[in-house]
Coordinates of C-alpha atoms in Angstrom, one line a residue:
M1 CA 15.1 21.7 -9.0
H2 CA 16.5 25.4 -8.0
F3 CA 20.3 24.9 -7.7
D4 CA 23.1 26.9 -9.5
K5 CA 24.6 24.8 -12.3
S6 CA 28.1 23.5 -12.3
P7 CA 30.3 24.4 -15.1
K8 CA 30.8 20.6 -15.5
E9 CA 27.5 20.2 -16.1
K10 CA 25.2 20.1 -19.7
P11 CA 21.8 22.4 -19.8
C12 CA 19.9 19.2 -20.8
C13 CA 20.3 18.0 -17.0
T14 CA 18.0 20.9 -15.5
L15 CA 15.4 19.1 -13.4
P16 CA 11.9 20.2 -12.5
T17 CA 10.2 19.6 -9.3
V18 CA 8.3 16.6 -8.7
K19 CA 5.3 18.9 -8.4
K20 CA 5.5 20.2 -11.8
L21 CA 5.8 16.7 -13.3
L22 CA 2.6 15.7 -11.5
E23 CA 1.0 18.9 -12.9
Q24 CA 1.8 18.3 -16.2
K25 CA 0.6 14.7 -16.3
R26 CA -2.8 15.6 -14.5
R27 CA -3.4 18.5 -17.3
R28 CA -3.5 15.6 -19.7
E29 CA -5.6 13.7 -17.9
T30 CA -7.9 15.8 -16.6
S31 CA -10.1 15.9 -19.7
S32 CA -10.1 12.1 -20.5
V33 CA -10.7 10.9 -16.5
P34 CA -14.5 9.3 -16.5
P35 CA -16.5 9.9 -13.7
C36 CA -16.2 7.5 -10.3
C37 CA -18.2 6.5 -8.0
P38 CA -20.6 8.2 -5.6
A39 CA -19.6 8.6 -1.9
A40 CA -20.7 5.9 0.4
S41 CA -22.5 6.4 3.8
T42 CA -22.7 5.0 7.2
S43 CA -26.2 4.1 6.4
P44 CA -27.3 0.8 4.9
V45 CA -29.5 2.1 2.1
P46 CA -27.2 2.8 -1.1
P47 CA -27.6 6.3 -3.0
A48 CA -30.4 5.6 -6.0
T49 CA -28.3 7.5 -8.8
L50 CA -25.0 8.0 -9.7
T51 CA -23.5 11.4 -9.3
Q52 CA -21.1 13.5 -11.8
L53 CA -17.8 14.3 -10.3
P54 CA -15.0 16.3 -10.7
P55 CA -11.8 14.6 -11.5
P56 CA -9.6 12.8 -9.0
E57 CA -7.3 13.9 -6.3
P58 CA -3.4 12.6 -6.6
F59 CA -3.4 10.3 -3.7
P60 CA -6.6 10.0 -1.7
C61 CA -7.7 7.2 0.4
T62 CA -10.3 8.6 2.6
G63 CA -12.7 6.7 5.3
A64 CA -15.7 5.1 4.4
T65 CA -18.0 8.1 5.4
S66 CA -16.6 10.6 2.6
S67 CA -15.8 10.1 -0.8
Y68 CA -14.2 7.6 -2.8
S69 CA -14.9 8.8 -6.1
D70 CA -11.4 10.3 -5.8
M71 CA -9.8 7.2 -6.3
A72 CA -8.0 6.7 -9.7
V73 CA -9.9 4.3 -12.5
S74 CA -7.8 5.1 -15.5
Y75 CA -5.0 6.7 -16.3
E76 CA -2.9 7.4 -19.6
Q77 CA -1.2 3.9 -20.8
W78 CA 2.4 3.3 -20.0
P79 CA 4.2 0.6 -21.1
Q80 CA 6.2 -1.5 -19.0
A81 CA 7.4 -5.4 -18.2
P82 CA 4.6 -7.5 -17.7
E83 CA 3.7 -8.8 -14.5
P84 CA 2.2 -12.5 -14.1
T85 CA -1.3 -12.1 -13.4
F86 CA -3.6 -13.1 -10.9
N87 CA -6.6 -15.2 -12.0
Y88 CA -8.6 -16.2 -8.9
Y89 CA -11.5 -16.7 -11.4
S90 CA -9.3 -20.0 -13.0
N91 CA -9.7 -21.7 -9.7
H92 CA -13.2 -20.7 -8.9
P93 CA -15.2 -21.9 -12.0
G94 CA -18.6 -20.3 -10.2
T95 CA -17.1 -17.2 -10.2
S96 CA -16.1 -15.1 -13.1
L97 CA -15.9 -11.3 -14.6
A98 CA -16.8 -11.0 -17.8
G99 CA -14.8 -10.7 -20.9
A100 CA -10.6 -11.7 -21.3
Y101 CA -8.6 -9.7 -18.8
S102 CA -5.4 -8.4 -20.5
H103 CA -2.3 -7.1 -18.5
T104 CA -1.6 -3.7 -18.7
M105 CA -0.6 -0.9 -16.2
T106 CA -0.5 3.0 -15.9
P107 CA 1.2 5.1 -13.3
E108 CA 0.7 8.1 -11.6
Y109 CA 3.6 9.5 -12.8
N110 CA 4.5 9.3 -16.5
T111 CA 8.3 8.3 -16.9
Q112 CA 7.7 8.8 -20.9
Q113 CA 6.8 12.4 -20.8
Q114 CA 9.1 14.8 -21.9
V115 CA 9.8 18.1 -19.5
H116 CA 11.2 21.2 -21.2
G117 CA 15.1 21.6 -20.3
Y118 CA 15.5 18.0 -19.0
G119 CA 16.0 16.2 -22.2
D120 CA 15.1 12.1 -22.9
L121 CA 16.7 11.3 -19.6
S122 CA 15.3 7.4 -19.9
Q123 CA 17.5 7.1 -23.4
S124 CA 20.7 9.2 -22.1
Y125 CA 22.1 10.9 -18.9
C126 CA 23.7 13.8 -20.7
L127 CA 27.5 13.5 -19.3
E128 CA 31.0 13.1 -20.1
A129 CA 32.7 10.3 -18.8
T130 CA 35.7 11.3 -16.2
T131 CA 38.4 9.3 -14.3
D132 CA 37.4 11.8 -11.1
S133 CA 34.6 9.6 -9.9
S134 CA 34.6 8.5 -6.2
W135 CA 33.0 5.1 -7.4
P136 CA 35.0 2.5 -8.8
L137 CA 34.6 1.7 -12.3
L138 CA 33.7 -1.8 -13.7
G139 CA 33.9 -2.9 -17.1
P140 CA 31.0 -2.4 -19.8
A141 CA 28.1 -4.4 -20.2
Q142 CA 28.2 -5.7 -16.5
T143 CA 25.2 -5.8 -14.3
T144 CA 25.4 -6.5 -10.9
Q145 CA 22.8 -8.8 -8.3
L146 CA 20.4 -6.1 -5.8
T147 CA 18.0 -7.3 -3.4
F148 CA 14.6 -9.1 -4.3
G149 CA 16.8 -10.8 -7.1
S150 CA 16.0 -7.9 -9.9
T151 CA 19.2 -7.0 -11.7
I152 CA 21.0 -3.6 -12.6
D153 CA 23.1 -2.2 -15.3
V154 CA 26.3 -1.6 -13.5
T155 CA 27.7 0.5 -16.9
K156 CA 24.8 2.6 -16.4
L157 CA 24.8 3.0 -12.4
E158 CA 28.7 3.9 -12.9
E159 CA 27.5 6.4 -15.1
A160 CA 25.1 8.2 -12.6
R161 CA 27.3 7.8 -10.3
M162 CA 29.7 10.1 -12.5
L163 CA 26.8 12.3 -13.5
L164 CA 26.5 13.0 -9.5
S165 CA 30.0 13.4 -9.1
R166 CA 30.3 16.2 -11.4
M167 CA 27.4 18.1 -9.8
D168 CA 27.7 20.3 -7.0
Y169 CA 27.4 18.6 -3.5
S170 CA 24.5 20.4 -2.3
R171 CA 22.1 20.2 -5.6
T172 CA 22.7 16.3 -4.8
T173 CA 22.2 16.4 -1.1
C174 CA 19.6 19.3 -0.6
Q175 CA 16.0 20.1 -0.9
D176 CA 14.2 22.8 -2.9
E177 CA 11.2 24.8 -2.1
D178 CA 8.8 22.1 -2.6
G179 CA 11.0 19.7 -0.7
D180 CA 12.2 17.7 -3.6
T181 CA 15.6 16.2 -3.5
I182 CA 17.3 15.0 -6.7
L183 CA 16.3 11.7 -5.8
H184 CA 12.6 12.7 -5.9
I185 CA 13.4 13.5 -9.5
Y186 CA 15.0 10.5 -10.7
T187 CA 12.1 8.5 -9.0
A188 CA 9.3 10.1 -10.6
K189 CA 10.8 9.9 -13.7
G190 CA 11.8 5.9 -13.5
L191 CA 15.4 6.6 -13.8
R192 CA 16.5 3.5 -11.9
E193 CA 20.2 3.8 -12.2
C194 CA 20.3 7.8 -11.4
A195 CA 17.8 6.6 -8.7
Y196 CA 20.2 4.1 -6.9
A197 CA 23.3 6.4 -7.3
A198 CA 21.4 9.6 -5.7
A199 CA 20.0 7.4 -3.0
E200 CA 23.4 6.0 -2.3
R201 CA 24.8 9.8 -1.7
L202 CA 21.6 10.6 0.3
R203 CA 22.1 7.4 2.6
D204 CA 25.8 8.4 3.1
I205 CA 24.4 11.3 5.1
G206 CA 21.3 10.1 6.6
R207 CA 19.0 11.7 4.3
L208 CA 17.7 8.6 2.3
D209 CA 13.7 9.4 3.6
A210 CA 14.0 13.4 3.3
K211 CA 10.5 14.2 2.7
E212 CA 8.6 16.7 -0.2
H213 CA 6.0 18.9 0.4
K214 CA 3.1 16.4 1.0
G215 CA 5.5 14.1 3.1
K216 CA 6.4 11.6 0.4
T217 CA 9.6 10.2 1.1
A218 CA 11.4 9.2 -2.4
L219 CA 10.2 5.4 -1.5
L220 CA 6.4 6.5 -1.7
V221 CA 7.1 8.6 -4.6
A222 CA 8.6 5.5 -6.3
V223 CA 5.7 3.6 -5.2
T224 CA 2.9 6.1 -6.9
A225 CA 4.8 6.1 -9.8
N226 CA 4.5 2.2 -10.0
Q227 CA 8.5 1.9 -10.0
A228 CA 8.4 -1.6 -8.7
E229 CA 12.5 -1.8 -8.9
I230 CA 13.2 1.3 -7.7
V231 CA 11.3 0.5 -4.6
Q232 CA 13.5 -2.8 -4.4
D233 CA 16.6 -0.6 -5.0
L234 CA 15.4 2.0 -2.1
L235 CA 14.4 -0.8 0.3
S236 CA 17.8 -2.3 0.0
L237 CA 19.4 0.8 0.3
G238 CA 17.5 1.3 3.9
A239 CA 14.7 3.2 3.1
D240 CA 11.8 3.7 5.6
I241 CA 9.5 0.6 5.1
N242 CA 6.7 2.5 7.1
A243 CA 7.1 5.9 6.7
C244 CA 3.9 8.3 5.8
D245 CA 2.7 11.0 4.1
V246 CA 0.7 14.2 5.3
N247 CA -2.4 11.6 4.8
G248 CA -0.7 9.3 7.1
Q249 CA -0.4 6.6 4.3
T250 CA 2.3 4.4 3.7
A251 CA 4.1 2.7 0.9
L252 CA 1.5 -0.3 1.7
H253 CA -1.8 2.0 1.3
L254 CA -0.5 3.5 -1.5
A255 CA 0.3 0.2 -3.5
S256 CA -2.9 -0.9 -2.4
H257 CA -5.0 2.2 -3.1
Y258 CA -3.6 2.3 -6.9
G259 CA -3.8 -1.8 -7.1
F260 CA 0.0 -2.0 -8.6
P261 CA 0.8 -5.5 -7.8
G262 CA 4.1 -5.6 -8.7
V263 CA 4.8 -2.9 -6.0
L264 CA 3.1 -4.5 -3.6
R265 CA 5.2 -7.6 -3.9
A266 CA 8.3 -5.4 -3.5
I267 CA 7.0 -4.3 -0.3
L268 CA 5.7 -7.4 1.0
S269 CA 9.1 -9.1 0.4
S270 CA 10.8 -6.8 3.2
R271 CA 8.4 -9.0 5.8
P272 CA 8.4 -8.9 8.9
A273 CA 9.6 -5.2 8.5
V274 CA 6.4 -3.5 6.9
N275 CA 3.3 -3.2 8.8
L276 CA 0.3 -4.6 7.6
E277 CA -2.0 -3.4 9.9
A278 CA -0.6 0.5 9.8
R279 CA -3.6 2.8 9.6
N280 CA -3.7 5.9 7.9
F281 CA -5.4 9.1 9.3
E282 CA -8.5 7.8 8.1
G283 CA -8.0 4.7 10.1
M284 CA -7.8 2.2 7.6
T285 CA -5.3 -0.4 6.9
P286 CA -3.7 -0.9 3.6
L287 CA -6.5 -3.8 3.2
H288 CA -9.4 -1.3 3.7
C289 CA -7.7 1.0 0.8
A290 CA -7.4 -2.3 -1.9
T291 CA -10.9 -3.0 -0.8
I292 CA -12.4 0.3 -1.3
S293 CA -10.3 0.8 -4.4
H294 CA -11.3 -2.4 -6.1
S295 CA -15.5 -1.5 -5.5
V296 CA -14.8 2.0 -7.0
T297 CA -13.2 0.3 -10.3
M298 CA -16.1 -2.7 -10.3
K299 CA -18.9 0.3 -9.9
A300 CA -17.1 2.1 -12.9
L301 CA -17.1 -0.8 -15.1
S302 CA -20.5 -1.8 -14.4
T303 CA -21.4 1.8 -15.4
V304 CA -19.4 1.8 -18.9
G305 CA -20.1 -1.8 -19.1
H306 CA -17.5 -4.9 -20.0
A307 CA -15.9 -3.6 -23.2
D308 CA -13.6 -1.2 -21.1
V309 CA -10.6 -3.6 -21.3
N310 CA -8.4 -0.9 -19.0
L311 CA -10.8 -1.4 -16.2
Q312 CA -11.3 -4.8 -16.4
T313 CA -7.6 -5.2 -16.0
K314 CA -7.6 -2.9 -13.0
A315 CA -10.3 -5.0 -11.5
I316 CA -8.2 -8.2 -11.6
E317 CA -5.1 -6.5 -10.6
K318 CA -6.7 -4.7 -7.5
L319 CA -8.3 -7.9 -6.5
S320 CA -5.2 -9.7 -6.9
C321 CA -3.9 -6.7 -4.3
V322 CA -6.5 -7.9 -1.8
Q323 CA -5.5 -11.5 -2.0
M324 CA -1.5 -10.5 -1.6
L325 CA -2.9 -8.4 1.7
L326 CA -4.5 -11.4 2.9
D327 CA -2.0 -14.1 2.1
A328 CA 0.9 -12.0 4.0
G329 CA -1.0 -12.0 7.1
A330 CA -3.4 -8.6 7.0
S331 CA -6.7 -9.1 9.0
L332 CA -10.0 -9.9 7.6
L333 CA -11.4 -8.9 11.1
S334 CA -9.9 -5.0 11.3
Q335 CA -12.2 -2.8 11.4
E336 CA -11.5 1.0 10.1
I337 CA -12.0 3.5 12.8
K338 CA -14.6 6.1 11.4
S339 CA -17.5 3.7 10.9
N340 CA -16.4 0.2 12.2
K341 CA -16.4 -1.5 8.7
T342 CA -14.5 -4.4 8.0
V343 CA -13.5 -5.4 4.3
L344 CA -16.9 -7.6 4.1
H345 CA -19.1 -4.4 4.9
L346 CA -17.4 -2.1 2.5
A347 CA -17.5 -4.8 -0.1
V348 CA -21.5 -5.3 0.6
K349 CA -22.6 -2.0 1.0
E350 CA -21.0 -1.0 -2.5
G351 CA -22.7 -4.6 -4.0
N352 CA -19.2 -5.9 -4.8
I353 CA -20.2 -9.5 -5.8
D354 CA -17.1 -10.8 -7.3
L355 CA -15.3 -9.2 -3.8
V356 CA -17.7 -10.7 -1.4
R357 CA -17.6 -13.7 -3.1
Y358 CA -14.2 -14.0 -2.6
L359 CA -14.0 -13.3 0.7
L360 CA -16.5 -15.8 1.8
S361 CA -14.6 -18.2 0.1
I362 CA -11.5 -17.7 2.4
P363 CA -11.8 -21.0 4.6
L364 CA -12.1 -19.4 8.6
P365 CA -12.4 -21.0 11.6
N366 CA -14.6 -18.2 13.0
M367 CA -16.4 -17.1 9.7
K368 CA -20.2 -17.1 10.9
D369 CA -18.3 -14.3 14.1
F370 CA -16.8 -12.7 10.7
V371 CA -20.1 -12.4 9.0
N372 CA -21.8 -11.4 11.9
M373 CA -19.7 -8.3 12.9
K374 CA -21.3 -5.0 13.5
A375 CA -20.3 -1.5 12.3
H376 CA -22.3 0.8 13.9
G377 CA -25.1 -1.4 14.7
H378 CA -25.2 -2.7 11.0
T379 CA -24.2 -6.3 9.9
A380 CA -23.6 -7.3 6.7
L381 CA -26.7 -8.6 6.2
H382 CA -28.4 -5.3 7.1
M383 CA -26.0 -3.5 4.4
A384 CA -27.2 -6.4 1.7
A385 CA -30.7 -5.6 2.8
G386 CA -30.3 -2.0 1.8
L387 CA -28.9 -2.3 -1.8
H388 CA -32.4 -1.8 -3.5
G389 CA -32.4 -1.9 -7.3
N390 CA -28.3 -3.4 -7.3
L391 CA -28.8 -6.5 -9.7
H392 CA -26.4 -8.3 -7.0
Q393 CA -28.9 -8.2 -3.8
E394 CA -30.2 -11.5 -4.0
E395 CA -27.2 -13.1 -4.7
I396 CA -25.2 -11.0 -2.0
L397 CA -27.8 -12.1 0.9
Q398 CA -27.7 -15.7 -0.1
L399 CA -23.9 -15.7 0.0
L400 CA -24.3 -14.0 3.3
L401 CA -26.9 -16.1 4.5
S402 CA -25.0 -19.7 3.7
R403 CA -22.0 -18.8 5.7
G404 CA -23.9 -17.9 8.9
A405 CA -25.4 -14.6 8.7
D406 CA -28.4 -14.2 11.6
P407 CA -31.2 -12.6 9.9
S408 CA -32.7 -12.0 13.4
I409 CA -29.7 -9.4 14.9
R410 CA -31.2 -6.0 15.1
N411 CA -29.2 -2.8 14.5
L412 CA -29.1 0.5 16.7
E413 CA -32.7 1.2 15.3
N414 CA -33.7 -2.2 16.5
D415 CA -34.8 -3.2 12.8
Q416 CA -33.8 -6.6 11.6
P417 CA -32.2 -6.9 7.9
A418 CA -35.7 -8.0 6.5
H419 CA -37.0 -4.1 7.9
L420 CA -34.7 -2.7 5.3
L421 CA -35.6 -4.4 2.2
Q422 CA -37.3 -2.3 -0.5
S423 CA -41.0 -2.2 -1.0
G424 CA -42.7 -4.4 -3.6
M425 CA -43.0 -7.9 -4.8
Q426 CA -39.0 -8.0 -4.9
G427 CA -38.6 -7.2 -1.5
E428 CA -41.4 -9.0 -0.1
Q429 CA -39.4 -12.1 -1.9
L430 CA -36.6 -11.3 -0.2
K431 CA -38.2 -11.0 3.1
L432 CA -39.6 -14.2 3.0
M433 CA -36.4 -16.0 2.3
L434 CA -34.9 -14.1 5.4
K435 CA -37.8 -15.4 7.4
K436 CA -37.2 -18.5 6.2
R437 CA -33.7 -19.0 7.1
S438 CA -34.5 -17.3 10.4
A439 CA -37.0 -19.9 11.4
S440 CA -34.5 -22.6 9.8
S441 CA -31.9 -21.2 12.3
R442 CA -34.0 -21.4 15.2
R443 CA -35.0 -25.0 14.6
R444 CA -31.7 -26.0 14.3
I445 CA -30.7 -24.0 17.8
V446 CA -33.8 -26.1 19.5
S447 CA -32.9 -29.4 17.9
L448 CA -29.2 -29.0 19.7
Q449 CA -30.5 -27.7 22.9
D450 CA -32.8 -31.1 23.0
Q451 CA -29.8 -33.4 22.0
E452 CA -27.5 -31.9 24.7

């Protein structure tokens, strides 16, 4: 922030920009972030090898024809209150991820980092009590109930309100050259009481949804920083839940992309205001973002093995985000605009057996139509046939066939799935399986016609 200090303020309250907070965090991460997955193409045949890629960008969520490798799969660990873990596998004995899952979560913005000139504001707000506050003072050790059942320490909130009352009015309401308000800063640092007080002031002048240089409102910063309580507070104060950044990503897109179940739960609590089918500028819904992000983590996990507890935890959290979106009413039939892929196409294309199992376990009255939907001519079965060398190719083919996938459907090149299988002994065995299923389907159709 670049405002003149009031004589009443202490030097420790000088605020850095959100951009600087993020740059400092990313410098520490670039040496430790593992390489991610290669890009997914629109062809049903997957790349043969993994490619070493550069560290991820801050908030990507791109379409199926561009690289998904910049989706984060590992962050510096940051302690926080535990959330209940989603365990799909405990209710489905036939499905499992190897290894035990522990619950950890790491945000894009590290609220524990020390910034020069900012002080340890997570412990102290660096203020002096005064009696000229414009807000009424409450007794010590009090708490108040806010929206979504969360509580806030009223004593700290009153201290934060006094801190803002002692600042220049312009400092608490204006934006710096990067577009950051004081609310953006407090939100990025995870200072809930200060953020709440700043949000009250900006709300009163109609600037609660002010955007910084990347188009992020304070709500979007709170989502990206994995600050579920601040997300709740901002929504309760009237923040626009469907506001989007320069990439068209709403709070729901970002929470789904990063795999933050607590934040996602807070956003979904605002239904029906939240738009579950909102499209980012890549034409993807939040469910598409969650699916792609889970596949990226699963591919990284298969590369490093199941000894990486952080990746295991991230995978289960991202799968829980997929389930929460579907439980909230997100459509399985939505197709992303660039390549017309559904979430099933996206999961099969990446050989994500766990997600394929889950999606095909959902009871749908039109499951056969869903399984045979086309993405630029390719069904999910075509894409599974192109998973040459994938350990789960045969199982994915069997799952699709068991749910009504039609091996006789042809793509735009007039190829059936059997034509896209690999050469060699394994390819011949899979081709025989597809031909048997195709013949069986034809016999059933003839039998039904005879009965009529």
